[in-house]
Amino acid sequence: MKLHAIPFFVLTSLMVLSSSCQEKKELQEVQIPDAIIFKKEKKSAFPNPKTIKTNSGPFQMEGLKYQYEDFKDFLEPENIYLHYAKHHLAYANNLNRTLIGTPLEKRSIEIVLGSTDVEHPLLKSYSGGYYNHNLYWKSICKETDSKPSPDLVAMINRDFGSLDGFKEKFKQLANQQIGSGWVWLMFSTDKLILISTPNEDNPLMPMYKVPGIPILAIDLWEHAYYPTHNNNRKEYIDRFVEHINWNEMSRLVAPPVEVVPTTETTATAAPKKPVARPKPVTTPKPDTTTSPN
């Protein structure tokens, strides 16, 4: 039998095909990672609340624990921005300006409030507006599932019958407020008290003589809700109650942690004094050339 020469290109093709078949047997499945999607963060149209500062003076803006955009179902971002960065800031700046050179310049805001009277209406308005708004911002949170502590629940059940009972009485008092003002929940050793005040008045002012400390406050001035709810104050009050910061309220009513004294400190420890309301400080007539925005 006569052998015929096999062309070179045929041998090459056979070798490549054989190699390819062998490689197919050795292939393994490789997991391809999902594509990474880069989301562009949406920038806020408003400055960070931390950047809002007073011009000068002892009383500063305390900041917010949330952003202006965190309350979509409660307050629009512009509403919160104007309220905090314009109205609240104006009260802080005017308060600082009013206290320059007075005995109250380096005293606490509670002392200032306890020193107000009808003869100094601007001091009363500025100090109230500053303190009241500080508590207002702490009274709300972006969450709607905040819960009161067991101790606070017990107090509410004792004084209002139930948590729902408290909410209804709070809403009722807020809806009954005529004109601008505030509704407060006061905490004392005896009971929880609901009280309303007009304008920027505050329960710590001498004319009210209400025992305890404020632990909850709702602002019923139109600038607090009008940009979002227009003249529907009831809707604003309902949304406020849904966003009450029960964690902060629970902290304010929590009993202080008792420190067990050692042998060395027991003999020298001074007896505890009951907490008293701040005593008024005599103040000169404040500057009347400025007014809040």
mmCIF file of C-alpha atoms in Angstrom:
data_model
loop_
_atom_site.group_PDB
_atom_site.id
_atom_site.type_symbol
_atom_site.label_atom_id
_atom_site.label_comp_id
_atom_site.label_asym_id
_atom_site.label_seq_id
_atom_site.Cartn_x
_atom_site.Cartn_y
_atom_site.Cartn_z
ATOM 1 C CA MET A 1 0.000 0.000 0.000
ATOM 2 C CA LYS A 2 1.318 3.356 -0.983
ATOM 3 C CA LEU A 3 1.492 5.994 1.769
ATOM 4 C CA HIS A 4 0.579 9.540 0.887
ATOM 5 C CA ALA A 5 2.107 12.562 2.590
ATOM 6 C CA ILE A 6 -0.291 14.514 4.781
ATOM 7 C CA PRO A 7 -0.167 18.242 4.065
ATOM 8 C CA PHE A 8 1.313 20.390 6.830
ATOM 9 C CA PHE A 9 -1.721 22.643 7.230
ATOM 10 C CA VAL A 10 -3.908 19.595 7.898
ATOM 11 C CA LEU A 11 -1.594 18.431 10.686
ATOM 12 C CA THR A 12 -1.646 21.927 12.174
ATOM 13 C CA SER A 13 -5.453 22.062 12.136
ATOM 14 C CA LEU A 14 -5.704 18.676 13.820
ATOM 15 C CA MET A 15 -3.284 19.746 16.557
ATOM 16 C CA VAL A 16 -5.198 22.963 17.249
ATOM 17 C CA LEU A 17 -8.527 21.114 17.366
ATOM 18 C CA SER A 18 -7.106 18.521 19.738
ATOM 19 C CA SER A 19 -5.699 21.222 21.997
ATOM 20 C CA SER A 20 -9.015 23.096 21.957
ATOM 21 C CA CYS A 21 -10.966 19.986 22.957
ATOM 22 C CA GLN A 22 -8.559 19.366 25.821
ATOM 23 C CA GLU A 23 -8.956 22.948 27.060
ATOM 24 C CA LYS A 24 -12.753 22.597 27.051
ATOM 25 C CA LYS A 25 -12.472 19.691 29.471
ATOM 26 C CA GLU A 26 -10.458 21.872 31.877
ATOM 27 C CA LEU A 27 -12.774 24.906 31.838
ATOM 28 C CA GLN A 28 -14.397 25.791 35.198
ATOM 29 C CA GLU A 29 -17.401 27.954 35.958
ATOM 30 C CA VAL A 30 -16.416 31.378 37.323
ATOM 31 C CA GLN A 31 -18.869 33.623 39.200
ATOM 32 C CA ILE A 32 -18.982 37.025 37.573
ATOM 33 C CA PRO A 33 -19.579 39.751 40.183
ATOM 34 C CA ASP A 34 -22.570 42.034 39.823
ATOM 35 C CA ALA A 35 -21.882 45.355 38.236
ATOM 36 C CA ILE A 36 -21.139 48.104 40.737
ATOM 37 C CA ILE A 37 -23.637 50.918 40.454
ATOM 38 C CA PHE A 38 -22.403 54.272 41.635
ATOM 39 C CA LYS A 39 -25.257 56.412 42.916
ATOM 40 C CA LYS A 40 -24.695 60.099 42.902
ATOM 41 C CA GLU A 41 -25.635 61.565 46.266
ATOM 42 C CA LYS A 42 -28.235 64.272 46.073
ATOM 43 C CA LYS A 43 -26.917 67.453 47.596
ATOM 44 C CA SER A 44 -29.098 69.337 50.021
ATOM 45 C CA ALA A 45 -30.399 72.700 48.894
ATOM 46 C CA PHE A 46 -29.844 74.014 52.418
ATOM 47 C CA PRO A 47 -26.714 74.467 54.557
ATOM 48 C CA ASN A 48 -25.857 71.919 57.213
ATOM 49 C CA PRO A 49 -27.614 72.777 60.518
ATOM 50 C CA LYS A 50 -24.209 72.598 62.218
ATOM 51 C CA THR A 51 -23.102 75.665 60.288
ATOM 52 C CA ILE A 52 -25.839 77.888 61.730
ATOM 53 C CA LYS A 53 -24.095 80.050 64.345
ATOM 54 C CA THR A 54 -24.927 83.157 66.334
ATOM 55 C CA ASN A 55 -23.017 86.378 65.658
ATOM 56 C CA SER A 56 -21.527 86.431 69.171
ATOM 57 C CA GLY A 57 -22.501 86.117 72.816
ATOM 58 C CA PRO A 58 -22.925 83.467 75.485
ATOM 59 C CA PHE A 59 -25.907 81.630 73.994
ATOM 60 C CA GLN A 60 -25.229 79.509 70.925
ATOM 61 C CA MET A 61 -27.360 77.432 68.594
ATOM 62 C CA GLU A 62 -27.447 73.861 69.903
ATOM 63 C CA GLY A 63 -27.786 72.227 66.493
ATOM 64 C CA LEU A 64 -30.187 69.559 65.273
ATOM 65 C CA LYS A 65 -29.922 65.780 65.522
ATOM 66 C CA TYR A 66 -31.362 65.418 62.025
ATOM 67 C CA GLN A 67 -31.278 67.079 58.632
ATOM 68 C CA TYR A 68 -33.860 69.422 57.138
ATOM 69 C CA GLU A 69 -34.975 66.698 54.703
ATOM 70 C CA ASP A 70 -35.732 64.049 57.365
ATOM 71 C CA PHE A 71 -39.414 64.891 57.959
ATOM 72 C CA LYS A 72 -41.112 64.443 54.593
ATOM 73 C CA ASP A 73 -44.477 63.450 56.101
ATOM 74 C CA PHE A 74 -44.319 66.101 58.837
ATOM 75 C CA LEU A 75 -42.491 69.260 57.753
ATOM 76 C CA GLU A 76 -40.986 70.253 54.426
ATOM 77 C CA PRO A 77 -37.214 70.947 54.379
ATOM 78 C CA GLU A 78 -37.685 74.644 53.661
ATOM 79 C CA ASN A 79 -40.105 74.885 56.574
ATOM 80 C CA ILE A 80 -37.553 73.501 59.049
ATOM 81 C CA TYR A 81 -34.724 75.545 57.560
ATOM 82 C CA LEU A 82 -36.589 78.858 57.854
ATOM 83 C CA HIS A 83 -37.755 77.994 61.357
ATOM 84 C CA TYR A 84 -34.311 77.037 62.654
ATOM 85 C CA ALA A 85 -31.875 79.158 60.635
ATOM 86 C CA LYS A 86 -33.991 82.314 60.539
ATOM 87 C CA HIS A 87 -36.561 82.572 63.345
ATOM 88 C CA HIS A 88 -34.698 80.644 66.052
ATOM 89 C CA LEU A 89 -31.375 82.218 65.142
ATOM 90 C CA ALA A 90 -32.920 85.691 65.326
ATOM 91 C CA TYR A 91 -34.065 85.055 68.903
ATOM 92 C CA ALA A 92 -30.578 83.831 69.866
ATOM 93 C CA ASN A 93 -28.815 86.848 68.323
ATOM 94 C CA ASN A 94 -31.249 89.329 69.861
ATOM 95 C CA LEU A 95 -30.954 87.674 73.279
ATOM 96 C CA ASN A 96 -27.155 87.908 73.185
ATOM 97 C CA ARG A 97 -27.315 91.530 72.081
ATOM 98 C CA THR A 98 -29.786 92.375 74.849
ATOM 99 C CA LEU A 99 -27.671 90.824 77.619
ATOM 100 C CA ILE A 100 -24.396 92.582 76.770
ATOM 101 C CA GLY A 101 -23.114 94.429 79.825
ATOM 102 C CA THR A 102 -25.830 93.162 82.177
ATOM 103 C CA PRO A 103 -25.496 90.897 85.266
ATOM 104 C CA LEU A 104 -27.257 88.160 83.267
ATOM 105 C CA GLU A 105 -24.671 88.034 80.499
ATOM 106 C CA LYS A 106 -22.862 85.026 81.971
ATOM 107 C CA ARG A 107 -25.792 83.340 83.699
ATOM 108 C CA SER A 108 -27.674 80.231 82.549
ATOM 109 C CA ILE A 109 -30.759 80.537 80.384
ATOM 110 C CA GLU A 110 -32.855 79.209 83.289
ATOM 111 C CA ILE A 111 -31.632 82.083 85.461
ATOM 112 C CA VAL A 112 -32.426 84.536 82.676
ATOM 113 C CA LEU A 113 -35.960 83.147 82.331
ATOM 114 C CA GLY A 114 -36.445 83.350 86.103
ATOM 115 C CA SER A 115 -35.449 87.022 85.994
ATOM 116 C CA THR A 116 -37.957 88.183 83.394
ATOM 117 C CA ASP A 117 -40.916 90.449 84.110
ATOM 118 C CA VAL A 118 -43.473 92.582 82.291
ATOM 119 C CA GLU A 119 -41.198 95.621 82.543
ATOM 120 C CA HIS A 120 -38.708 93.984 80.175
ATOM 121 C CA PRO A 121 -40.879 92.551 77.369
ATOM 122 C CA LEU A 122 -38.044 92.132 74.885
ATOM 123 C CA LEU A 123 -35.910 90.183 77.341
ATOM 124 C CA LYS A 124 -38.928 87.987 78.053
ATOM 125 C CA SER A 125 -39.553 87.403 74.368
ATOM 126 C CA TYR A 126 -35.923 86.782 73.380
ATOM 127 C CA SER A 127 -35.078 84.449 76.272
ATOM 128 C CA GLY A 128 -38.336 82.564 75.845
ATOM 129 C CA GLY A 129 -37.888 82.272 72.093
ATOM 130 C CA TYR A 130 -34.367 80.914 72.537
ATOM 131 C CA TYR A 131 -35.161 78.347 75.256
ATOM 132 C CA ASN A 132 -38.522 77.303 73.809
ATOM 133 C CA HIS A 133 -37.099 76.464 70.397
ATOM 134 C CA ASN A 134 -34.197 74.513 71.905
ATOM 135 C CA LEU A 135 -36.706 72.206 73.617
ATOM 136 C CA TYR A 136 -38.950 72.077 70.542
ATOM 137 C CA TRP A 137 -36.198 70.649 68.332
ATOM 138 C CA LYS A 138 -35.425 68.025 70.984
ATOM 139 C CA SER A 139 -39.109 67.148 71.317
ATOM 140 C CA ILE A 140 -39.299 65.667 67.820
ATOM 141 C CA CYS A 141 -37.441 62.922 65.975
ATOM 142 C CA LYS A 142 -37.579 61.659 62.417
ATOM 143 C CA GLU A 143 -38.742 58.206 63.540
ATOM 144 C CA THR A 144 -42.401 57.440 64.235
ATOM 145 C CA ASP A 145 -41.764 54.327 66.332
ATOM 146 C CA SER A 146 -40.124 55.962 69.351
ATOM 147 C CA LYS A 147 -41.489 54.547 72.620
ATOM 148 C CA PRO A 148 -41.566 55.972 76.167
ATOM 149 C CA SER A 149 -39.619 54.176 78.883
ATOM 150 C CA PRO A 150 -41.498 52.022 81.437
ATOM 151 C CA ASP A 151 -41.012 54.745 84.074
ATOM 152 C CA LEU A 152 -42.486 57.406 81.817
ATOM 153 C CA VAL A 153 -45.373 55.126 80.808
ATOM 154 C CA ALA A 154 -46.179 54.601 84.481
ATOM 155 C CA MET A 155 -46.275 58.364 85.072
ATOM 156 C CA ILE A 156 -48.461 58.939 82.008
ATOM 157 C CA ASN A 157 -50.871 56.181 83.039
ATOM 158 C CA ARG A 158 -51.054 57.662 86.536
ATOM 159 C CA ASP A 159 -51.774 61.237 85.405
ATOM 160 C CA PHE A 160 -53.579 60.792 82.069
ATOM 161 C CA GLY A 161 -55.060 57.289 82.245
ATOM 162 C CA SER A 162 -53.112 55.939 79.268
ATOM 163 C CA LEU A 163 -50.685 56.935 76.541
ATOM 164 C CA ASP A 164 -53.578 57.493 74.144
ATOM 165 C CA GLY A 165 -55.297 59.536 76.834
ATOM 166 C CA PHE A 166 -52.250 61.799 77.093
ATOM 167 C CA LYS A 167 -52.065 62.242 73.315
ATOM 168 C CA GLU A 168 -55.723 63.260 73.119
ATOM 169 C CA LYS A 169 -55.444 65.773 75.972
ATOM 170 C CA PHE A 170 -52.237 67.198 74.477
ATOM 171 C CA LYS A 171 -53.867 67.596 71.057
ATOM 172 C CA GLN A 172 -56.975 69.122 72.597
ATOM 173 C CA LEU A 173 -55.034 71.753 74.513
ATOM 174 C CA ALA A 174 -52.899 72.576 71.452
ATOM 175 C CA ASN A 175 -55.956 72.962 69.207
ATOM 176 C CA GLN A 176 -57.586 75.246 71.761
ATOM 177 C CA GLN A 177 -54.668 77.684 71.748
ATOM 178 C CA ILE A 178 -55.818 81.032 70.398
ATOM 179 C CA GLY A 179 -53.164 82.851 68.430
ATOM 180 C CA SER A 180 -49.436 82.166 68.731
ATOM 181 C CA GLY A 181 -48.104 80.229 71.687
ATOM 182 C CA TRP A 182 -46.858 76.942 73.078
ATOM 183 C CA VAL A 183 -48.125 73.811 74.828
ATOM 184 C CA TRP A 184 -45.883 72.135 77.378
ATOM 185 C CA LEU A 185 -45.613 68.941 79.364
ATOM 186 C CA MET A 186 -44.045 69.652 82.746
ATOM 187 C CA PHE A 187 -42.341 67.055 84.937
ATOM 188 C CA SER A 188 -42.247 67.318 88.706
ATOM 189 C CA THR A 189 -41.803 64.840 91.535
ATOM 190 C CA ASP A 190 -45.561 64.759 92.063
ATOM 191 C CA LYS A 191 -47.142 64.613 88.604
ATOM 192 C CA LEU A 192 -46.995 65.449 84.910
ATOM 193 C CA ILE A 193 -48.713 68.716 84.033
ATOM 194 C CA LEU A 194 -49.964 70.105 80.709
ATOM 195 C CA ILE A 195 -49.855 73.887 80.348
ATOM 196 C CA SER A 196 -50.186 76.401 77.515
ATOM 197 C CA THR A 197 -48.519 79.801 77.256
ATOM 198 C CA PRO A 198 -49.024 82.692 74.798
ATOM 199 C CA ASN A 199 -46.400 84.218 72.507
ATOM 200 C CA GLU A 200 -42.875 83.196 73.645
ATOM 201 C CA ASP A 201 -43.793 82.865 77.325
ATOM 202 C CA ASN A 202 -42.285 79.973 79.224
ATOM 203 C CA PRO A 203 -43.424 78.005 82.308
ATOM 204 C CA LEU A 204 -40.116 78.798 84.031
ATOM 205 C CA MET A 205 -40.949 82.515 84.046
ATOM 206 C CA PRO A 206 -41.927 83.864 87.491
ATOM 207 C CA MET A 207 -45.468 84.841 86.476
ATOM 208 C CA TYR A 208 -46.478 81.192 85.940
ATOM 209 C CA LYS A 209 -45.231 79.595 89.164
ATOM 210 C CA VAL A 210 -45.497 76.093 87.730
ATOM 211 C CA PRO A 211 -43.411 73.483 89.554
ATOM 212 C CA GLY A 212 -41.038 71.213 87.677
ATOM 213 C CA ILE A 213 -39.222 71.381 84.370
ATOM 214 C CA PRO A 214 -40.513 71.336 80.765
ATOM 215 C CA ILE A 215 -39.883 68.021 78.971
ATOM 216 C CA LEU A 216 -42.007 68.517 75.828
ATOM 217 C CA ALA A 217 -42.955 71.598 73.827
ATOM 218 C CA ILE A 218 -44.887 72.250 70.621
ATOM 219 C CA ASP A 219 -44.528 75.545 68.782
ATOM 220 C CA LEU A 220 -47.928 76.892 67.687
ATOM 221 C CA TRP A 221 -46.675 79.993 65.888
ATOM 222 C CA GLU A 222 -47.633 79.982 62.205
ATOM 223 C CA HIS A 223 -43.983 80.015 61.105
ATOM 224 C CA ALA A 224 -43.650 76.531 62.662
ATOM 225 C CA TYR A 225 -46.111 74.888 60.274
ATOM 226 C CA TYR A 226 -47.582 77.255 57.675
ATOM 227 C CA PRO A 227 -45.116 76.568 54.814
ATOM 228 C CA THR A 228 -46.115 72.871 55.009
ATOM 229 C CA HIS A 229 -49.660 72.710 56.380
ATOM 230 C CA ASN A 230 -50.914 76.217 55.543
ATOM 231 C CA ASN A 231 -53.727 77.028 57.983
ATOM 232 C CA ASN A 232 -54.359 73.383 58.916
ATOM 233 C CA ARG A 233 -52.984 73.573 62.448
ATOM 234 C CA LYS A 234 -54.801 70.366 63.452
ATOM 235 C CA GLU A 235 -52.906 68.361 60.824
ATOM 236 C CA TYR A 236 -49.618 69.820 62.054
ATOM 237 C CA ILE A 237 -50.438 68.904 65.675
ATOM 238 C CA ASP A 238 -51.378 65.342 64.676
ATOM 239 C CA ARG A 239 -48.087 64.899 62.789
ATOM 240 C CA PHE A 240 -46.136 66.373 65.706
ATOM 241 C CA VAL A 241 -47.567 63.784 68.108
ATOM 242 C CA GLU A 242 -46.549 61.000 65.691
ATOM 243 C CA HIS A 243 -42.943 62.281 65.807
ATOM 244 C CA ILE A 244 -42.610 62.882 69.558
ATOM 245 C CA ASN A 245 -39.113 62.018 70.734
ATOM 246 C CA TRP A 246 -40.069 59.686 73.578
ATOM 247 C CA ASN A 247 -36.443 58.669 74.064
ATOM 248 C CA GLU A 248 -35.471 62.238 74.969
ATOM 249 C CA MET A 249 -38.459 62.629 77.270
ATOM 250 C CA SER A 250 -37.610 59.349 78.982
ATOM 251 C CA ARG A 251 -34.070 60.587 79.532
ATOM 252 C CA LEU A 252 -35.298 63.803 81.135
ATOM 253 C CA VAL A 253 -37.509 62.002 83.661
ATOM 254 C CA ALA A 254 -35.050 59.210 84.436
ATOM 255 C CA PRO A 255 -33.896 59.199 88.067
ATOM 256 C CA PRO A 256 -30.279 60.261 88.547
ATOM 257 C CA VAL A 257 -27.738 57.500 88.971
ATOM 258 C CA GLU A 258 -26.842 57.181 92.635
ATOM 259 C CA VAL A 259 -23.146 56.846 93.439
ATOM 260 C CA VAL A 260 -22.419 54.531 96.352
ATOM 261 C CA PRO A 261 -20.145 56.513 98.710
ATOM 262 C CA THR A 262 -16.910 55.019 99.956
ATOM 263 C CA THR A 263 -15.823 55.010 103.595
ATOM 264 C CA GLU A 264 -13.638 58.059 103.008
ATOM 265 C CA THR A 265 -16.371 60.124 101.339
ATOM 266 C CA THR A 266 -19.274 59.168 103.596
ATOM 267 C CA ALA A 267 -18.080 61.213 106.558
ATOM 268 C CA THR A 268 -17.347 64.339 104.530
ATOM 269 C CA ALA A 269 -20.241 64.241 102.063
ATOM 270 C CA ALA A 270 -22.538 67.240 102.357
ATOM 271 C CA PRO A 271 -26.286 66.623 102.639
ATOM 272 C CA LYS A 272 -28.236 66.889 99.390
ATOM 273 C CA LYS A 273 -30.261 70.044 98.851
ATOM 274 C CA PRO A 274 -33.616 69.967 97.055
ATOM 275 C CA VAL A 275 -33.661 71.446 93.583
ATOM 276 C CA ALA A 276 -35.173 74.925 93.646
ATOM 277 C CA ARG A 277 -36.387 77.256 90.928
ATOM 278 C CA PRO A 278 -33.756 79.826 89.893
ATOM 279 C CA LYS A 279 -33.969 83.105 91.776
ATOM 280 C CA PRO A 280 -34.494 86.267 89.702
ATOM 281 C CA VAL A 281 -31.560 88.563 89.081
ATOM 282 C CA THR A 282 -32.090 92.326 88.969
ATOM 283 C CA THR A 283 -31.433 93.500 85.431
ATOM 284 C CA PRO A 284 -31.186 96.906 83.798
ATOM 285 C CA LYS A 285 -33.640 97.823 81.087
ATOM 286 C CA PRO A 286 -32.528 95.960 77.933
ATOM 287 C CA ASP A 287 -31.878 97.460 74.546
ATOM 288 C CA THR A 288 -35.188 98.098 72.763
ATOM 289 C CA THR A 289 -33.808 98.901 69.339
ATOM 290 C CA THR A 290 -33.985 95.329 68.037
ATOM 291 C CA SER A 291 -36.834 92.930 67.489
ATOM 292 C CA PRO A 292 -37.085 89.317 66.323
ATOM 293 C CA ASN A 293 -37.652 88.555 62.661
#
